[in-house]
Short mmCIF file of C-alpha atoms (C1' of nucleotides) in Angstrom, two decimals:
data_model
loop_
_atom_site.label_atom_id
_atom_site.label_comp_id
_atom_site.label_asym_id
_atom_site.label_seq_id
_atom_site.Cartn_x
_atom_site.Cartn_y
_atom_site.Cartn_z
CA MET U 1 23.26 -26.24 -2.75
CA SER U 2 20.20 -24.15 -3.35
CA GLU U 3 19.79 -20.52 -2.38
CA ARG U 4 17.86 -19.64 0.72
CA THR U 5 15.97 -16.74 2.18
CA VAL U 6 15.45 -15.19 -1.21
CA PRO U 7 11.86 -16.09 -2.02
CA ARG U 8 11.09 -17.94 -5.21
CA TYR U 9 8.62 -15.32 -6.35
CA ALA U 10 11.38 -12.71 -6.07
CA VAL U 11 13.67 -14.81 -8.22
CA LEU U 12 10.98 -15.23 -10.82
CA ALA U 13 10.14 -11.52 -10.67
CA SER U 14 13.79 -10.54 -11.17
CA GLN U 15 14.05 -12.78 -14.17
CA LEU U 16 10.94 -11.36 -15.81
CA ARG U 17 11.94 -7.82 -14.85
CA ALA U 18 15.31 -8.30 -16.49
CA ASP U 19 13.61 -9.59 -19.65
CA ILE U 20 11.43 -6.51 -19.77
CA LEU U 21 14.15 -3.97 -19.00
CA ALA U 22 16.44 -5.60 -21.57
CA ARG U 23 13.56 -5.42 -24.06
CA ARG U 24 13.60 -9.12 -24.71
CA LEU U 25 9.97 -8.61 -23.85
CA LYS U 26 8.78 -5.42 -25.53
CA PRO U 27 5.92 -3.13 -24.57
CA GLY U 28 2.67 -4.72 -25.66
CA ASP U 29 4.09 -8.24 -25.77
CA PRO U 30 2.09 -10.86 -23.93
CA LEU U 31 3.68 -12.70 -21.04
CA PRO U 32 3.15 -16.41 -20.62
CA THR U 33 -0.03 -17.23 -18.72
CA GLU U 34 0.10 -18.05 -15.05
CA ALA U 35 -0.34 -21.72 -15.84
CA GLN U 36 2.55 -21.66 -18.31
CA LEU U 37 4.88 -19.84 -15.93
CA SER U 38 3.86 -22.19 -13.17
CA ALA U 39 4.75 -25.21 -15.29
CA ALA U 40 7.90 -23.69 -16.78
CA PHE U 41 9.42 -22.75 -13.46
CA GLY U 42 8.05 -25.61 -11.45
CA VAL U 43 6.36 -23.40 -8.88
CA SER U 44 2.78 -23.07 -7.78
CA ARG U 45 0.37 -20.57 -9.15
CA PHE U 46 0.58 -18.63 -5.90
CA THR U 47 4.28 -18.07 -6.41
CA VAL U 48 3.75 -16.97 -9.98
CA ARG U 49 1.06 -14.54 -8.90
CA GLU U 50 3.27 -13.01 -6.22
CA ALA U 51 5.95 -12.38 -8.84
CA LEU U 52 3.49 -10.85 -11.29
CA ARG U 53 1.92 -8.78 -8.53
CA ALA U 54 5.33 -7.26 -7.83
CA LEU U 55 5.88 -6.39 -11.49
CA ALA U 56 2.39 -4.95 -11.80
CA GLY U 57 3.10 -2.83 -8.72
CA GLU U 58 6.19 -1.48 -10.44
CA GLY U 59 4.14 -0.60 -13.49
CA LEU U 60 6.06 -2.97 -15.74
CA ILE U 61 3.15 -5.19 -16.72
CA ARG U 62 -0.58 -4.84 -17.03
CA ARG U 63 -3.04 -7.60 -16.25
CA ARG U 64 -6.61 -8.12 -17.33
CA ARG U 65 -8.92 -10.88 -16.31
CA GLY U 66 -9.96 -12.98 -19.25
CA SER U 67 -7.47 -11.30 -21.51
CA GLY U 68 -3.96 -11.86 -20.23
CA THR U 69 -0.80 -10.15 -19.11
CA ARG U 70 1.20 -7.80 -21.27
CA VAL U 71 4.29 -5.67 -20.91
CA ALA U 72 3.19 -2.12 -20.12
CA ASP U 73 4.00 0.53 -22.64
CA GLY U 74 5.11 4.05 -21.91
CA ARG U 75 8.53 5.31 -21.00
CA PRO U 76 10.47 2.61 -19.25
CA ALA U 77 12.87 5.09 -17.69
CA LEU U 78 11.78 6.94 -14.60
CA ARG U 79 8.18 5.79 -14.62
CA GLN U 80 7.28 4.53 -11.20
CA ALA U 81 10.99 4.67 -10.49
CA LEU U 82 10.39 4.91 -6.81
CA ALA U 83 7.76 2.23 -6.42
CA ASP U 84 9.73 0.28 -3.88
CA THR U 85 13.22 0.10 -2.57
CA ARG U 86 14.28 -2.22 -5.35
CA ALA U 87 13.15 0.24 -7.96
CA LEU U 88 14.98 3.01 -6.14
CA LEU U 89 18.14 1.18 -7.07
CA GLN U 90 17.27 1.24 -10.75
CA TYR U 91 16.72 4.98 -10.56
CA ALA U 92 20.13 5.43 -8.99
CA ALA U 93 21.66 3.31 -11.71
CA ALA U 94 20.61 5.71 -14.47
CA SER U 95 22.34 8.66 -12.87
CA SER U 96 25.54 9.34 -11.04
CA PHE U 97 26.07 10.92 -7.71
CA GLN U 98 29.02 13.11 -6.71
CA ILE U 99 29.38 13.18 -2.96
CA SER U 100 31.34 15.21 -0.49
CA PRO U 101 33.21 13.60 2.40
CA ALA U 102 30.94 12.68 5.28
CA ARG U 103 31.31 14.68 8.43
CA PRO U 104 29.56 14.54 11.79
CA VAL U 105 27.05 17.27 12.49
CA SER U 106 24.53 18.02 15.15
CA LEU U 107 21.24 19.13 13.64
CA ARG U 108 20.58 22.83 13.74
CA ALA U 109 17.08 24.15 14.25
CA PRO U 110 16.00 24.71 10.63
CA GLU U 111 17.21 21.38 9.29
CA ALA U 112 15.93 19.60 12.39
CA ALA U 113 12.47 21.00 11.75
CA LEU U 114 12.65 20.14 8.09
CA LEU U 115 13.60 16.55 8.85
CA GLY U 116 11.29 16.17 11.81
CA ARG U 117 14.03 15.37 14.31
CA PRO U 118 15.03 16.99 17.59
CA PRO U 119 17.63 19.78 17.29
CA GLY U 120 21.11 18.77 18.37
CA GLU U 121 20.75 15.14 17.32
CA PRO U 122 24.04 13.75 15.93
CA TRP U 123 24.17 12.50 12.34
CA LEU U 124 26.74 12.07 9.60
CA HIS U 125 26.17 14.55 6.83
CA VAL U 126 26.93 13.99 3.16
CA ARG U 127 26.20 16.47 0.41
CA GLY U 128 25.65 15.07 -3.07
CA ILE U 129 24.88 16.26 -6.58
CA ARG U 130 23.03 13.94 -8.93
CA VAL U 131 23.43 14.08 -12.69
CA MET U 132 21.58 11.92 -15.19
CA ASP U 133 23.85 9.89 -17.42
CA GLY U 134 24.69 11.85 -20.53
CA ALA U 135 23.21 15.09 -19.27
CA ALA U 136 25.08 18.20 -18.23
CA ALA U 137 22.91 19.99 -15.69
CA PRO U 138 22.28 18.32 -12.36
CA ILE U 139 18.84 17.00 -11.51
CA ALA U 140 19.25 17.18 -7.78
CA VAL U 141 21.22 18.42 -4.88
CA THR U 142 20.86 16.14 -1.88
CA ASP U 143 21.72 16.45 1.77
CA ALA U 144 21.91 12.99 3.25
CA TYR U 145 22.13 12.21 6.95
CA LEU U 146 23.43 8.83 8.06
CA HIS U 147 23.13 7.24 11.45
CA PRO U 148 26.27 7.79 13.54
CA ARG U 149 26.81 4.06 13.82
CA PHE U 150 28.06 4.15 10.24
CA ALA U 151 31.00 6.35 11.23
CA PRO U 152 33.53 3.52 10.78
CA VAL U 153 32.57 3.03 7.14
CA VAL U 154 31.57 6.46 5.82
CA ASP U 155 35.08 7.13 4.58
CA ARG U 156 34.63 4.30 2.15
CA LEU U 157 31.50 5.76 0.54
CA GLU U 158 32.11 6.51 -3.10
CA SER U 159 30.69 8.72 -5.80
CA GLY U 160 29.23 6.92 -8.76
CA HIS U 161 26.12 5.01 -9.70
CA GLU U 162 25.43 3.18 -6.48
CA ALA U 163 22.93 4.63 -4.01
CA LEU U 164 24.17 5.47 -0.54
CA PHE U 165 21.95 2.99 1.22
CA SER U 166 23.03 0.32 -1.20
CA GLN U 167 26.68 1.01 -0.37
CA LEU U 168 25.84 0.90 3.30
CA ALA U 169 24.12 -2.44 2.76
CA ARG U 170 27.38 -3.77 1.38
CA LEU U 171 29.70 -2.09 3.87
CA ALA U 172 27.69 -2.40 7.05
CA GLY U 173 24.91 -4.90 6.51
CA LEU U 174 22.20 -2.26 6.38
CA ARG U 175 18.80 -3.53 5.28
CA ILE U 176 16.12 -0.95 4.52
CA THR U 177 12.57 -2.15 4.93
CA ARG U 178 10.61 1.05 4.67
CA VAL U 179 10.93 4.45 3.08
CA THR U 180 8.69 7.46 3.56
CA GLN U 181 8.73 10.39 1.20
CA GLU U 182 7.31 13.86 1.52
CA ILE U 183 7.12 15.81 -1.66
CA GLN U 184 6.68 19.56 -1.71
CA ALA U 185 7.12 22.44 -4.09
CA VAL U 186 9.51 25.16 -2.94
CA ASN U 187 11.20 28.16 -4.48
CA ALA U 188 14.93 27.67 -4.91
CA THR U 189 17.13 29.47 -2.43
CA ALA U 190 20.11 31.38 -3.72
CA ALA U 191 22.44 28.55 -2.69
CA GLU U 192 20.34 25.87 -4.36
CA ALA U 193 19.94 27.97 -7.49
CA GLY U 194 23.70 28.26 -7.75
CA LEU U 195 24.30 24.54 -7.32
CA LEU U 196 21.60 23.55 -9.81
CA GLY U 197 22.27 26.23 -12.37
CA ILE U 198 18.79 27.71 -12.26
CA GLY U 199 17.32 31.08 -11.41
CA ARG U 200 16.71 32.08 -7.86
CA GLY U 201 13.10 31.45 -6.91
CA ALA U 202 12.59 28.83 -9.63
CA ALA U 203 10.11 26.16 -8.56
CA CYS U 204 11.74 23.00 -7.25
CA LEU U 205 10.54 19.67 -5.99
CA ARG U 206 11.81 18.96 -2.53
CA ILE U 207 11.68 15.32 -1.52
CA ILE U 208 12.39 14.41 2.06
CA ARG U 209 13.00 10.73 2.60
CA HIS U 210 13.26 8.75 5.78
CA TYR U 211 14.80 5.31 5.58
CA PHE U 212 13.91 2.73 8.19
CA GLU U 213 15.55 -0.52 9.02
CA ASP U 214 13.92 -3.66 10.39
CA GLY U 215 11.98 -2.69 13.43
CA ASP U 216 11.38 0.91 12.53
CA SER U 217 14.69 2.37 13.49
CA LEU U 218 15.56 5.44 11.45
CA VAL U 219 18.95 4.98 9.82
CA GLU U 220 19.09 7.52 7.04
CA MET U 221 17.38 10.75 6.04
CA SER U 222 17.75 12.82 2.95
CA CYS U 223 16.50 16.06 1.53
CA SER U 224 16.71 16.36 -2.24
CA VAL U 225 15.91 19.44 -4.27
CA HIS U 226 15.15 18.96 -7.96
CA PRO U 227 14.74 21.73 -10.51
CA GLY U 228 11.09 21.80 -11.57
CA GLU U 229 11.76 21.87 -15.27
CA ARG U 230 14.13 18.91 -15.25
CA PHE U 231 12.41 16.47 -12.99
CA THR U 232 9.03 14.79 -12.93
CA TYR U 233 7.95 12.40 -10.26
CA MET U 234 5.70 9.69 -11.62
CA VAL U 235 3.35 7.40 -9.82
CA GLU U 236 1.07 4.77 -11.18
CA THR U 237 -1.48 2.87 -9.20
CA SER U 238 -4.09 0.32 -10.01
CA GLY U 239 -6.96 -0.93 -7.95
CA MET R 1 -29.31 -12.86 -0.09
CA SER R 2 -25.59 -12.29 0.17
CA GLU R 3 -23.58 -9.62 -1.62
CA ARG R 4 -21.79 -10.47 -4.79
CA THR R 5 -18.74 -9.40 -6.71
CA VAL R 6 -17.29 -7.52 -3.77
CA PRO R 7 -14.49 -9.76 -2.54
CA ARG R 8 -14.45 -10.89 1.06
CA TYR R 9 -11.00 -9.48 1.65
CA ALA R 10 -12.28 -6.07 0.55
CA VAL R 11 -15.14 -6.28 3.01
CA LEU R 12 -12.77 -7.20 5.80
CA ALA R 13 -10.37 -4.46 4.79
CA SER R 14 -13.14 -1.83 4.80
CA GLN R 15 -14.19 -2.89 8.23
CA LEU R 16 -10.68 -2.67 9.66
CA ARG R 17 -10.03 0.57 7.77
CA ALA R 18 -13.15 2.09 9.28
CA ASP R 19 -12.02 1.02 12.76
CA ILE R 20 -8.68 2.70 12.22
CA LEU R 21 -10.00 5.91 10.68
CA ALA R 22 -12.62 6.19 13.41
CA ARG R 23 -9.84 5.69 15.96
CA ARG R 24 -11.50 2.71 17.52
CA LEU R 25 -8.09 1.27 16.78
CA LYS R 26 -5.49 3.88 17.67
CA PRO R 27 -1.96 4.32 16.36
CA GLY R 28 0.28 1.76 18.02
CA ASP R 29 -2.56 -0.56 18.91
CA PRO R 30 -2.09 -4.18 17.93
CA LEU R 31 -4.51 -5.75 15.51
CA PRO R 32 -5.73 -9.30 16.05
CA THR R 33 -3.40 -11.90 14.63
CA GLU R 34 -4.11 -13.47 11.27
CA ALA R 35 -5.33 -16.61 12.98
CA GLN R 36 -7.70 -14.64 15.18
CA LEU R 37 -9.11 -12.62 12.28
CA SER R 38 -9.43 -15.78 10.26
CA ALA R 39 -11.46 -17.44 13.03
CA ALA R 40 -13.47 -14.33 13.89
CA PHE R 41 -14.61 -13.65 10.33
CA GLY R 42 -14.83 -17.23 9.20
CA VAL R 43 -12.47 -16.77 6.27
CA SER R 44 -9.21 -18.38 5.33
CA ARG R 45 -5.84 -16.98 6.19
CA PHE R 46 -5.35 -16.05 2.55
CA THR R 47 -8.36 -13.76 2.67
CA VAL R 48 -7.18 -12.16 5.89
CA ARG R 49 -3.75 -11.57 4.40
CA GLU R 50 -5.19 -9.94 1.28
CA ALA R 51 -7.12 -7.53 3.48
CA LEU R 52 -4.10 -6.73 5.61
CA ARG R 53 -1.94 -6.36 2.54
CA ALA R 54 -4.31 -3.68 1.28
CA LEU R 55 -4.18 -1.78 4.55
CA ALA R 56 -0.41 -2.04 4.70
CA GLY R 57 -0.26 -0.68 1.16
CA GLU R 58 -2.30 2.31 2.30
CA GLY R 59 0.10 2.89 5.16
CA LEU R 60 -2.55 2.29 7.79
CA ILE R 61 -0.90 -0.67 9.48
CA ARG R 62 2.60 -1.98 9.92
CA ARG R 63 3.46 -5.66 10.00
CA ARG R 64 6.47 -7.45 11.40
CA ARG R 65 7.24 -11.10 11.24
CA GLY R 66 7.39 -12.64 14.68
CA SER R 67 6.10 -9.50 16.27
CA GLY R 68 2.62 -8.72 14.98
CA THR R 69 0.51 -6.10 13.27
CA ARG R 70 -0.09 -2.63 14.64
CA VAL R 71 -1.88 0.50 13.57
CA ALA R 72 0.67 2.82 11.97
CA ASP R 73 1.33 6.08 13.74
CA GLY R 74 1.93 9.39 12.07
CA ARG R 75 -0.60 11.81 10.72
CA PRO R 76 -3.68 9.96 9.66
CA ALA R 77 -4.76 12.75 7.35
CA LEU R 78 -3.20 12.98 3.95
CA ARG R 79 -0.52 10.36 4.45
CA GLN R 80 -0.47 8.04 1.51
CA ALA R 81 -3.82 9.56 0.63
CA LEU R 82 -3.40 8.64 -2.97
CA ALA R 83 -2.24 5.06 -2.58
CA ASP R 84 -5.00 3.63 -4.67
CA THR R 85 -8.28 4.68 -6.11
CA ARG R 86 -10.11 3.76 -2.93
CA ALA R 87 -7.87 6.02 -0.92
CA LEU R 88 -8.39 8.78 -3.44
CA LEU R 89 -11.98 8.79 -2.30
CA GLN R 90 -10.99 9.35 1.31
CA TYR R 91 -8.86 12.28 0.27
CA ALA R 92 -11.79 13.79 -1.53
CA ALA R 93 -13.97 13.24 1.53
CA ALA R 94 -11.81 15.47 3.71
CA SER R 95 -12.15 18.44 1.40
CA SER R 96 -14.81 19.99 -0.72
CA PHE R 97 -14.73 20.84 -4.34
CA GLN R 98 -16.49 23.79 -5.99
CA ILE R 99 -16.95 23.13 -9.67
CA SER R 100 -17.95 25.19 -12.64
CA PRO R 101 -20.48 23.92 -15.20
CA ALA R 102 -18.97 21.47 -17.65
CA ARG R 103 -18.59 22.65 -21.20
CA PRO R 104 -17.23 20.98 -24.31
CA VAL R 105 -13.81 22.10 -25.48
CA SER R 106 -11.34 21.04 -28.07
CA LEU R 107 -7.84 20.93 -26.66
CA ARG R 108 -5.64 23.85 -27.57
CA ALA R 109 -1.94 23.35 -28.15
CA PRO R 110 -0.56 24.20 -24.71
CA GLU R 111 -3.03 22.14 -22.72
CA ALA R 112 -2.79 19.31 -25.23
CA ALA R 113 0.96 19.19 -24.74
CA LEU R 114 0.58 19.35 -20.99
CA LEU R 115 -1.86 16.47 -20.96
CA GLY R 116 -0.10 14.44 -23.60
CA ARG R 117 -3.04 14.37 -26.01
CA PRO R 118 -3.38 15.45 -29.64
CA PRO R 119 -4.48 19.08 -30.15
CA GLY R 120 -8.10 19.47 -31.16
CA GLU R 121 -9.30 16.39 -29.31
CA PRO R 122 -12.81 16.92 -27.84
CA TRP R 123 -13.29 16.74 -24.05
CA LEU R 124 -15.64 18.11 -21.46
CA HIS R 125 -13.92 20.68 -19.31
CA VAL R 126 -14.69 21.37 -15.65
CA ARG R 127 -12.81 23.84 -13.50
CA GLY R 128 -12.76 23.18 -9.77
CA ILE R 129 -11.41 24.71 -6.58
CA ARG R 130 -10.63 22.41 -3.67
CA VAL R 131 -10.76 23.58 -0.06
CA MET R 132 -9.92 21.45 2.95
CA ASP R 133 -12.72 21.16 5.47
CA GLY R 134 -12.47 23.94 8.01
CA ALA R 135 -9.78 25.85 6.14
CA ALA R 136 -10.15 29.13 4.32
CA ALA R 137 -7.56 29.19 1.57
CA PRO R 138 -7.88 26.69 -1.27
CA ILE R 139 -5.39 23.85 -1.58
CA ALA R 140 -5.86 23.31 -5.27
CA VAL R 141 -7.25 24.60 -8.51
CA THR R 142 -8.07 21.76 -10.86
CA ASP R 143 -8.87 21.55 -14.53
CA ALA R 144 -10.62 18.28 -15.21
CA TYR R 145 -11.34 16.85 -18.62
CA LEU R 146 -14.03 14.22 -19.01
CA HIS R 147 -14.61 11.91 -21.92
CA PRO R 148 -17.30 13.28 -24.28
CA ARG R 149 -19.41 10.19 -23.72
CA PHE R 150 -20.32 11.65 -20.35
CA ALA R 151 -22.05 14.61 -21.98
CA PRO R 152 -25.54 13.34 -21.05
CA VAL R 153 -24.73 13.35 -17.35
CA VAL R 154 -22.27 16.20 -16.80
CA ASP R 155 -25.07 18.60 -15.97
CA ARG R 156 -25.79 16.52 -12.92
CA LEU R 157 -22.27 16.81 -11.52
CA GLU R 158 -22.31 18.58 -8.17
CA SER R 159 -19.94 20.48 -5.97
CA GLY R 160 -19.28 18.97 -2.59
CA HIS R 161 -17.29 16.19 -1.07
CA GLU R 162 -17.61 13.54 -3.73
CA ALA R 163 -14.86 13.15 -6.31
CA LEU R 164 -15.76 13.61 -9.95
CA PHE R 165 -14.93 10.08 -10.94
CA SER R 166 -16.96 8.81 -8.04
CA GLN R 167 -19.98 10.79 -9.24
CA LEU R 168 -19.44 9.47 -12.74
CA ALA R 169 -19.33 5.96 -11.34
CA ARG R 170 -22.76 6.53 -9.89
CA LEU R 171 -24.22 8.42 -12.83
CA ALA R 172 -22.72 6.55 -15.73
CA GLY R 173 -21.29 3.28 -14.46
CA LEU R 174 -17.69 4.44 -14.77
CA ARG R 175 -15.14 2.11 -13.22
CA ILE R 176 -11.59 3.37 -12.90
CA THR R 177 -8.93 0.68 -12.83
CA ARG R 178 -5.74 2.65 -13.19
CA VAL R 179 -4.48 6.12 -12.45
CA THR R 180 -1.18 7.65 -13.46
CA GLN R 181 0.17 10.77 -11.85
CA GLU R 182 2.96 13.08 -12.87
CA ILE R 183 4.14 15.45 -10.21
CA GLN R 184 6.16 18.53 -11.00
CA ALA R 185 7.13 21.78 -9.37
CA VAL R 186 6.11 24.92 -11.24
CA ASN R 187 5.99 28.62 -10.55
CA ALA R 188 2.46 29.92 -10.20
CA THR R 189 1.13 31.86 -13.17
CA ALA R 190 -0.65 35.11 -12.52
CA ALA R 191 -4.02 33.42 -13.01
CA GLU R 192 -3.21 30.58 -10.64
CA ALA R 193 -1.79 32.96 -8.06
CA GLY R 194 -5.03 34.89 -8.10
CA LEU R 195 -7.21 31.84 -7.68
CA LEU R 196 -5.09 30.38 -4.90
CA GLY R 197 -4.37 33.59 -3.05
CA ILE R 198 -0.60 33.33 -3.30
CA GLY R 199 2.12 35.42 -4.83
CA ARG R 200 2.91 35.20 -8.49
CA GLY R 201 5.86 32.87 -9.04
CA ALA R 202 5.31 30.99 -5.78
CA ALA R 203 6.31 27.35 -6.05
CA CYS R 204 3.39 25.02 -6.67
CA LEU R 205 2.97 21.29 -7.08
CA ARG R 206 1.34 20.42 -10.36
CA ILE R 207 -0.19 16.96 -10.49
CA ILE R 208 -1.40 15.65 -13.81
CA ARG R 209 -3.55 12.59 -13.52
CA HIS R 210 -4.82 10.25 -16.17
CA TYR R 211 -7.70 7.96 -15.28
CA PHE R 212 -8.16 4.74 -17.18
CA GLU R 213 -11.07 2.42 -17.35
CA ASP R 214 -11.03 -1.32 -17.88
CA GLY R 215 -9.03 -2.03 -20.94
CA ASP R 216 -6.86 1.04 -20.83
CA SER R 217 -9.26 3.53 -22.29
CA LEU R 218 -8.61 7.05 -21.07
CA VAL R 219 -11.79 8.51 -19.58
CA GLU R 220 -10.67 11.43 -17.46
CA MET R 221 -7.66 13.71 -17.13
CA SER R 222 -6.95 16.40 -14.63
CA CYS R 223 -4.33 19.00 -13.91
CA SER R 224 -4.21 20.23 -10.32
CA VAL R 225 -2.05 23.02 -9.01
CA HIS R 226 -1.39 23.13 -5.28
CA PRO R 227 0.31 25.95 -3.40
CA GLY R 228 3.68 24.69 -2.18
CA GLU R 229 3.29 25.90 1.35
CA ARG R 230 -0.13 24.34 1.86
CA PHE R 231 0.26 20.94 0.33
CA THR R 232 2.58 18.01 0.85
CA TYR R 233 2.38 14.83 -1.13
CA MET R 234 3.30 11.82 0.93
CA VAL R 235 4.31 8.37 -0.17
CA GLU R 236 5.30 5.41 1.88
CA THR R 237 6.65 2.19 0.50
CA SER R 238 7.94 -0.97 2.01
CA GLY R 239 9.89 -3.74 0.37
"C1'" DG C 1 9.69 -22.65 22.85
"C1'" DA C 2 5.48 -20.57 21.62
"C1'" DG C 3 3.55 -17.50 18.55
"C1'" DT C 4 3.92 -14.20 14.78
"C1'" DG C 5 3.90 -13.05 9.93
"C1'" DG C 6 6.25 -14.71 5.26
"C1'" DT C 7 6.39 -18.19 1.83
"C1'" DC C 8 4.49 -22.00 -0.67
"C1'" DT C 9 1.59 -26.04 -2.35
"C1'" DA C 10 -2.51 -28.17 -4.59
"C1'" DG C 11 -6.45 -27.84 -5.19
"C1'" DA C 12 -11.34 -25.13 -6.37
"C1'" DC C 13 -14.87 -21.92 -8.28
"C1'" DC C 14 -15.82 -17.62 -10.46
"C1'" DA C 15 -16.00 -13.24 -13.64
"C1'" DC C 16 -14.52 -11.89 -17.56
"C1'" DT C 17 -12.58 -11.83 -22.49
"C1'" DA C 18 -12.06 -13.44 -26.91
"C1'" DA C 19 -12.85 -16.52 -30.66
"C1'" DT P 1 -17.04 -22.11 -25.09
"C1'" DA P 2 -12.27 -22.33 -23.83
"C1'" DG P 3 -8.98 -19.94 -21.45
"C1'" DT P 4 -7.58 -15.94 -18.72
"C1'" DG P 5 -6.73 -13.75 -14.31
"C1'" DG P 6 -9.31 -12.92 -9.54
"C1'" DT P 7 -10.80 -14.98 -5.36
"C1'" DC P 8 -10.66 -18.47 -1.86
"C1'" DT P 9 -9.80 -22.80 0.96
"C1'" DA P 10 -7.00 -25.91 3.92
"C1'" DG P 11 -3.29 -27.25 4.65
"C1'" DA P 12 2.35 -26.88 5.37
"C1'" DC P 13 7.07 -25.24 6.61
"C1'" DC P 14 10.00 -21.45 7.73
"C1'" DA P 15 12.34 -17.03 9.69
"C1'" DC P 16 11.81 -14.24 13.00
"C1'" DT P 17 10.53 -11.98 17.71
"C1'" DC P 18 9.66 -12.25 22.30
"C1'" DT P 19 10.09 -14.45 26.77
#
DNA sequence: GAGTGGTCTAGACCACTAA
DNA sequence: TAGTGGTCTAGACCACTCT
């Protein structure tokens, strides 16, 4: 009765990730060596390395030849929060999202251009406001567009901590394999300024995301606007 | 008389990358299968996969189980330009950078806070303006801070297409292993607006980068300000 | 059913770090 | 010098796509 289709390296990575996020392994602490992990979990060194590669890609650990592997220091919160679709979930978990009821729209010219889609295309529109846990002012206003095929389930979408695409995964078997993001600086419009509680013209980060399913079909788009002074996007890369 | 210390997968990746960037392989074109590449280059499948993994990470190719590997479509220009330090070089190659002479500074309070360093710390400061090839208006004004140990060579830094850290690699054996980036939206100051030819208060992307060498020693920092309407930061992730 | 990429094993040698 | 992570080989089985 063993699990299937979830790779062993992913299981191992989740376990180590949980240890780090729960601070059972603290910043600076050494991880077991590859040989030790390999023996302890009864998997090959390849599998161990795949797991550690994932964690390194998320910025959670740091590796050095000859020296070893240690838990990365630095803020554990939003750092590299958007490294991959798994990490996107963690980001969503630290904030909550108040959404409006979904309604069908056909893209008008300006939003079509913004999203890079043909005008008139049908989508399901949801407007959401994101607030970090414990904070008062919102960190984003988001316009999300869902593929019309989700029409039967959009009424069951809920506000809260769970990301939209995660809810859709549960409700409709959606499986995102790729996300593109375009990040730009824009001056807040009057409407955005009102929603975010900032001055008109204040600098904002606008992040346009396109979510693709297996086989490159576009299933969700979103345009988020974050107040400049309340939001920093962090990326870390090694190579 | 073979090369050393440059891994075979990196050689293979460079070769395929060059084919793609030179459009000998066009968007949508299929790449040879892993087995074919393995046979053609006389390396194991592992080595082929490491090379392809690198290209996929840069957003240059797209892979699908059962289906094959194809050159990614979409703008080849700045997309995922900052995926890793190698790609950073390509980004620098498509633009040129006019720099001022380096001079020693000790960080004043505001810039120290911005860069996350203690006030008074000694660095070598270089101011640079970046212009895309063939364009008139600049896409960035950058303040770079180099580690004082580079003092003997900073006079040999040149304007042009080569990135600062790449020049330092050549001149002083620098080897960057990690880069962190913080991206924020800010309103242009009067000084920035003047340098960039935009209106005061226009939304700009500010990217603060920290460059680390082997062993986590900080060797370069930079703060770049890009006009919002001329610069988009793109990220693509799969998982 | 043939062929693709994804996962995984059991080895090996090497570059590098630290003691 | 002993031990680390980085590279690499030669296999294997599987999930998936395409026909």
